[in-house]
Short mmCIF file of C-alpha atoms in Angstrom, two decimals:
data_model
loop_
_atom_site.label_atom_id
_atom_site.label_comp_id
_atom_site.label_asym_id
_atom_site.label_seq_id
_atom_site.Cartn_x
_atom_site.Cartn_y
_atom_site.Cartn_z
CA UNK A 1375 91.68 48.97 -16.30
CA UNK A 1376 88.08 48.21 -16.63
CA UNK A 1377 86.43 49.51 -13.33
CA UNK A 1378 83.41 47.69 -11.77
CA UNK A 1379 80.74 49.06 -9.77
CA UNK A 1380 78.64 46.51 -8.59
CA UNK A 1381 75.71 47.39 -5.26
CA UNK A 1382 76.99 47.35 -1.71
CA UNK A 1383 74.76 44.58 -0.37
CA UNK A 1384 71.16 42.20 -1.32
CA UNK A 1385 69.04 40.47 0.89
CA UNK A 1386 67.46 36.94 0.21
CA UNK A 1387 65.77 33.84 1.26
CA UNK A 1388 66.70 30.43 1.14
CA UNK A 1389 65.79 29.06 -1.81
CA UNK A 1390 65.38 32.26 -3.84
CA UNK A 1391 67.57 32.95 -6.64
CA UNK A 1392 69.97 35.81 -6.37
CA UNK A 1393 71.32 37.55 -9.19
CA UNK A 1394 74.09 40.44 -8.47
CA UNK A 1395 74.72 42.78 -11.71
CA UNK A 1396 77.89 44.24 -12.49
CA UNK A 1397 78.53 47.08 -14.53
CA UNK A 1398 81.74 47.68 -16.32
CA UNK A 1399 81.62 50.75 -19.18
CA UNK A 1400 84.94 50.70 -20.27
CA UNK A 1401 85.40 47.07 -20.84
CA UNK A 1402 88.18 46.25 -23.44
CA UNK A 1403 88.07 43.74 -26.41
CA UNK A 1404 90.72 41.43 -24.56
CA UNK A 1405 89.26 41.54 -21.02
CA UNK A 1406 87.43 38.46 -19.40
CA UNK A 1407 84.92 38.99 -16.42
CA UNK A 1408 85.77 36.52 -13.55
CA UNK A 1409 83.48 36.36 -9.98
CA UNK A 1410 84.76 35.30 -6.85
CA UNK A 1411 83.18 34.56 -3.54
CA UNK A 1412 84.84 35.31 -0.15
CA UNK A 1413 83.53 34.42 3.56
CA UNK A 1414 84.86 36.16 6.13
CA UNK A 1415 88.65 36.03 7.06
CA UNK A 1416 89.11 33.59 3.71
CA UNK A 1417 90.91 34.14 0.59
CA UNK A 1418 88.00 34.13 -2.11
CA UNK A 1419 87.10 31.30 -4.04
CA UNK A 1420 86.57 32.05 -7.78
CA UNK A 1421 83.18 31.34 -9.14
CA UNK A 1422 82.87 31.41 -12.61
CA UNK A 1423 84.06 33.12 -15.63
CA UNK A 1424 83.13 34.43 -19.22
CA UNK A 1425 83.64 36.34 -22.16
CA UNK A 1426 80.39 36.93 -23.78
CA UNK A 1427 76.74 35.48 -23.54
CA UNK A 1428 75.63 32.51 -21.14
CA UNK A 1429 78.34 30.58 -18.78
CA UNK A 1430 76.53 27.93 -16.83
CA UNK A 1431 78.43 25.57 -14.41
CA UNK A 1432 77.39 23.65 -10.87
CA UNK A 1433 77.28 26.43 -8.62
CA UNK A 1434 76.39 29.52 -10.73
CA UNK A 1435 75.10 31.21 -13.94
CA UNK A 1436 76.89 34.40 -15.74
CA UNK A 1437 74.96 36.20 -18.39
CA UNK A 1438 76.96 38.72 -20.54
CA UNK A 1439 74.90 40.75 -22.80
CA UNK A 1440 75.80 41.18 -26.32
CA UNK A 1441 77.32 44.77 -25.68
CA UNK A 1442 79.34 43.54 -22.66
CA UNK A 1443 78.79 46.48 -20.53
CA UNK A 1444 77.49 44.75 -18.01
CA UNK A 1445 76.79 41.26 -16.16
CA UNK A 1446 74.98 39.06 -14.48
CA UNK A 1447 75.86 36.22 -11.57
CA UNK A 1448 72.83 34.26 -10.80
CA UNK A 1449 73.28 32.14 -7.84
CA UNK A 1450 69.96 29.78 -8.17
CA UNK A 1451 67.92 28.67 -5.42
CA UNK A 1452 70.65 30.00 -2.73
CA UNK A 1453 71.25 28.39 0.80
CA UNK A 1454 72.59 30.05 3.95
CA UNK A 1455 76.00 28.90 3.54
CA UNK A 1456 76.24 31.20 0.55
CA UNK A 1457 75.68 34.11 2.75
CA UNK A 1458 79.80 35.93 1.83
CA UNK A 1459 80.83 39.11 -0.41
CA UNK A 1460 80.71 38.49 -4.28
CA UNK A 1461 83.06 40.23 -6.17
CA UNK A 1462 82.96 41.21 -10.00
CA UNK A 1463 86.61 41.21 -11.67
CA UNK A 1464 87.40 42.56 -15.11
CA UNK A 1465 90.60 41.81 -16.83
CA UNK A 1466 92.93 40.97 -19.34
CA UNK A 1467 95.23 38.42 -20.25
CA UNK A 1468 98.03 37.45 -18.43
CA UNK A 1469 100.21 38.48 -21.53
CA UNK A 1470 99.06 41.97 -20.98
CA UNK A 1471 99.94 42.29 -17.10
CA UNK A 1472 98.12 40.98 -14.45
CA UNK A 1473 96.73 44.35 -12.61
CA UNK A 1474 93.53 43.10 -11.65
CA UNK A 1475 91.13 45.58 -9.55
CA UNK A 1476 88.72 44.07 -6.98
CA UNK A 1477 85.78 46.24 -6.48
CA UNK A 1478 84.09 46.84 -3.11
CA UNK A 1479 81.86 43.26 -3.87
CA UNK A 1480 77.94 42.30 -3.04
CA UNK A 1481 77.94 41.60 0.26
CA UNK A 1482 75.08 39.33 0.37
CA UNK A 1483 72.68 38.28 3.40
CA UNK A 1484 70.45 34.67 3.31
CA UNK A 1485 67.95 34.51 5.76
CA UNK A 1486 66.31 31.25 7.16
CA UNK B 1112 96.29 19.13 -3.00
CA UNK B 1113 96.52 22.07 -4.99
CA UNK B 1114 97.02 24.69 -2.64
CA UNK B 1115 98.31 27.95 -1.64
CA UNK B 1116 100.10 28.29 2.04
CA UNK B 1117 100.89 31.34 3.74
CA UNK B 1118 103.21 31.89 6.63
CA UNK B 1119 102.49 32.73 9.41
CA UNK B 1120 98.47 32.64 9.75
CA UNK B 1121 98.64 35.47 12.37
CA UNK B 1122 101.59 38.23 13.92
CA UNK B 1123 102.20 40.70 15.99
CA UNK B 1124 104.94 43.19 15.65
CA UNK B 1125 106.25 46.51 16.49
CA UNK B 1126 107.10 49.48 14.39
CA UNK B 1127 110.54 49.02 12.35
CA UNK B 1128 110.90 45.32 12.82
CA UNK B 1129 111.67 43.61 9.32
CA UNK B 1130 109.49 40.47 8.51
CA UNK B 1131 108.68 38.14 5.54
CA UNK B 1132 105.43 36.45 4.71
CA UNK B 1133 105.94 33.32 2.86
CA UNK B 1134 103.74 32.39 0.08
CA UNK B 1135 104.31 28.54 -1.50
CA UNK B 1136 102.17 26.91 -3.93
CA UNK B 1137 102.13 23.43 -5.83
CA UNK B 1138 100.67 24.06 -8.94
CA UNK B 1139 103.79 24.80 -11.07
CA UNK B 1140 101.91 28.66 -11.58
CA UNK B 1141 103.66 31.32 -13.62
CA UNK B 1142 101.76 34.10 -11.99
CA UNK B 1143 101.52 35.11 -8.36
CA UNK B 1144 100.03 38.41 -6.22
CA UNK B 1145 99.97 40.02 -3.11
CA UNK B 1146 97.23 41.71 -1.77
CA UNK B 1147 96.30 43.26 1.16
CA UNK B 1148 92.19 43.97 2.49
CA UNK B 1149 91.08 46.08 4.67
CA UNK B 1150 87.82 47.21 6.46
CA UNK B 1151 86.35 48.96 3.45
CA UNK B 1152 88.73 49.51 1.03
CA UNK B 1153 88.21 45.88 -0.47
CA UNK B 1154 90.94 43.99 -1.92
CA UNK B 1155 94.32 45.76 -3.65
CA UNK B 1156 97.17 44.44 -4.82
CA UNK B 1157 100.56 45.11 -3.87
CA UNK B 1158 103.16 43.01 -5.83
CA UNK B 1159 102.53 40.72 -8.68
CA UNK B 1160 105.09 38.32 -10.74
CA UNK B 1161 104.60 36.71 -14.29
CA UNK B 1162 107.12 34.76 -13.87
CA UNK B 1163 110.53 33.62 -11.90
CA UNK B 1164 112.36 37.01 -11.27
CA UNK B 1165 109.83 39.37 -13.45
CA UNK B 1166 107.55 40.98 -10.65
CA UNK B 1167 106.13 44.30 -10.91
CA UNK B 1168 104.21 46.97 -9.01
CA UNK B 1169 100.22 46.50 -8.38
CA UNK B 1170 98.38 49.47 -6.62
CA UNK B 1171 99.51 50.13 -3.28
CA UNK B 1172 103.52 48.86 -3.35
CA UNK B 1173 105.19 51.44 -1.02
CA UNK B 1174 106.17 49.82 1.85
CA UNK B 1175 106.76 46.47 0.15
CA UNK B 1176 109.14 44.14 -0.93
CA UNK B 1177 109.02 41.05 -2.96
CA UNK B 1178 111.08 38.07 -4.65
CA UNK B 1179 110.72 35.63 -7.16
CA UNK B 1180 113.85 33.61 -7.17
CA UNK B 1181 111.32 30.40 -7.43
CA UNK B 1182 108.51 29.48 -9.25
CA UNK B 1183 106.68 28.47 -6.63
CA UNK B 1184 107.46 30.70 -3.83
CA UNK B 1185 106.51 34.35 -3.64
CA UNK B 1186 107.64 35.70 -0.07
CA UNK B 1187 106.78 39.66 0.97
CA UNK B 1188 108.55 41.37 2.73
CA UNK B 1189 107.94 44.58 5.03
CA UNK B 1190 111.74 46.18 5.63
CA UNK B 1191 110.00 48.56 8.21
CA UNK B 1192 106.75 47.70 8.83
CA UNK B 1193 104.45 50.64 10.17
CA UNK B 1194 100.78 50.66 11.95
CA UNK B 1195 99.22 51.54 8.82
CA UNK B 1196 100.60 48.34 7.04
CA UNK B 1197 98.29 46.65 10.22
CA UNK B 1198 95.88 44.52 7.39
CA UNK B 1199 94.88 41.02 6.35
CA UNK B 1200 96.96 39.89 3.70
CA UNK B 1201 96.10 37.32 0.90
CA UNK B 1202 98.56 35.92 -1.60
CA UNK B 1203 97.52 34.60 -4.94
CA UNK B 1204 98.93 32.25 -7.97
CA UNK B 1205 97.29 31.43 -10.77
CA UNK B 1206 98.24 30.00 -14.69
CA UNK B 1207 97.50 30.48 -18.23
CA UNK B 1208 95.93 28.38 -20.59
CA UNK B 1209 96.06 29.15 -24.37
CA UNK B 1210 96.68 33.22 -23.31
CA UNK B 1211 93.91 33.17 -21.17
CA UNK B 1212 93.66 34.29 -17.44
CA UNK B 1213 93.36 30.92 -15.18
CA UNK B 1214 91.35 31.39 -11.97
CA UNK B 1215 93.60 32.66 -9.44
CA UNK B 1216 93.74 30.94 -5.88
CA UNK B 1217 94.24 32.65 -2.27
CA UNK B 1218 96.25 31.24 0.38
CA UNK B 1219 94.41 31.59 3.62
CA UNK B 1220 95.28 35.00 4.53
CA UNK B 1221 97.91 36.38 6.86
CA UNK B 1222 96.50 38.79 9.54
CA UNK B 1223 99.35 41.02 10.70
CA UNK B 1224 99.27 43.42 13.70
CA UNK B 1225 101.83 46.32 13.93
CA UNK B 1226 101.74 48.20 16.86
#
């Protein structure tokens, strides 16, 4: 399994952009890279999810460098309801088991 | 709605008294989870099933129990629940499309006391 460090916790504004980057080393040929977002005492919410380069849809970006050691969740111009943990997830198919690790997440903070 | 309920949202028991969490959803899902958070520790998962009576260990089982006789129900069960199994529990389903990993969605979460 394709383990995920990703930092304990960001600051922002409204309105800034935030962009949490998650590093996975060990990532296999057949894994995906999903994010989720989870307020307090809720299940998360997934977020988006990609394979390689640029995933764009209405609530975030994901950029996935060519080498996919690593990636990026950009959360653009962010509001205080977006204030929850962010967690990276690396993993494969369902075909090949469905052992999926949640890391310790972003814990993220928007101030007024 | 597509959705993913738990039951119950909230107990209390003592040490040694058997219970089951129920976990339904209504999205015809081959795969469903279990997973327990707590303060620190993040999110693991217990129990997971591919499919109607194919489950299989995640990464903190002992002390769990669980049942796929349905596709859409996934119950867990604690034979002899202790303190440390005190957590917030989420359970999860999710699909495949084309081989591919479908988003998985969480129930609301089960917060269970054992005292």
């Amino acid at each position: 399994l394709a383990k995920t460090t990703q930092p304990i916790s960001m600051d922002s504004y409204e309105g800034q952009e935030v962009n949490i980057t998650c590093s996975h080393n060990n990532i296999a040929t057949n894994d995906y890279i999903t994010w989720y977002q989870q307020f307090p005492s809720q299940g998360p919410r997934f977020i988006i999810q990609g394979y390689k380069t640029k995933v764009t849809n209405e609530v975030a970006s994901l950029f996935i460098p060519a080498d996919r050691k690593s990636s990026t969740l950009s959360l653009p111009r962010v509001s205080l309801s977006d204030t929850a943990v962010y967690y990276c997830l690396v993993g494969r198919t369902m075909a090949a088991g469905n052992k999926l690790t949640f890391g310790g997440g972003t814990r993220v903070l928007v101030k007024p | 709605e597509a959705q993913v309920t738990q039951n119950p949202r909230y107990l209390i028991t003592v040490t040694g008294k058997k219970l089951t969490v129920t976990c339904s959803q209504n999205m015809n899902h081959e795969y469903m989870s279990w997973y327990r958070q707590d303060p620190g520790l993040g999110l693991r998962q217990i129990y997971y099933s591919m499919n109607v009576e194919v489950t299989d260990k995640g990464d903190v089982p002992e002390g769990y129990k669980v049942s796929r006789k349905e596709k859409r129900n996934f119950p867990l069960i604690l034979e002899s629940p202790s303190p440390n199994q005190t957590s917030l529990y989420f359970c999860a389903s999710s699909g495949r499309l084309a081989g591919i990993q479908e988003t998985q969605y969480f129930g609301p979460g089960t917060r269970l006391l054992v005292l």
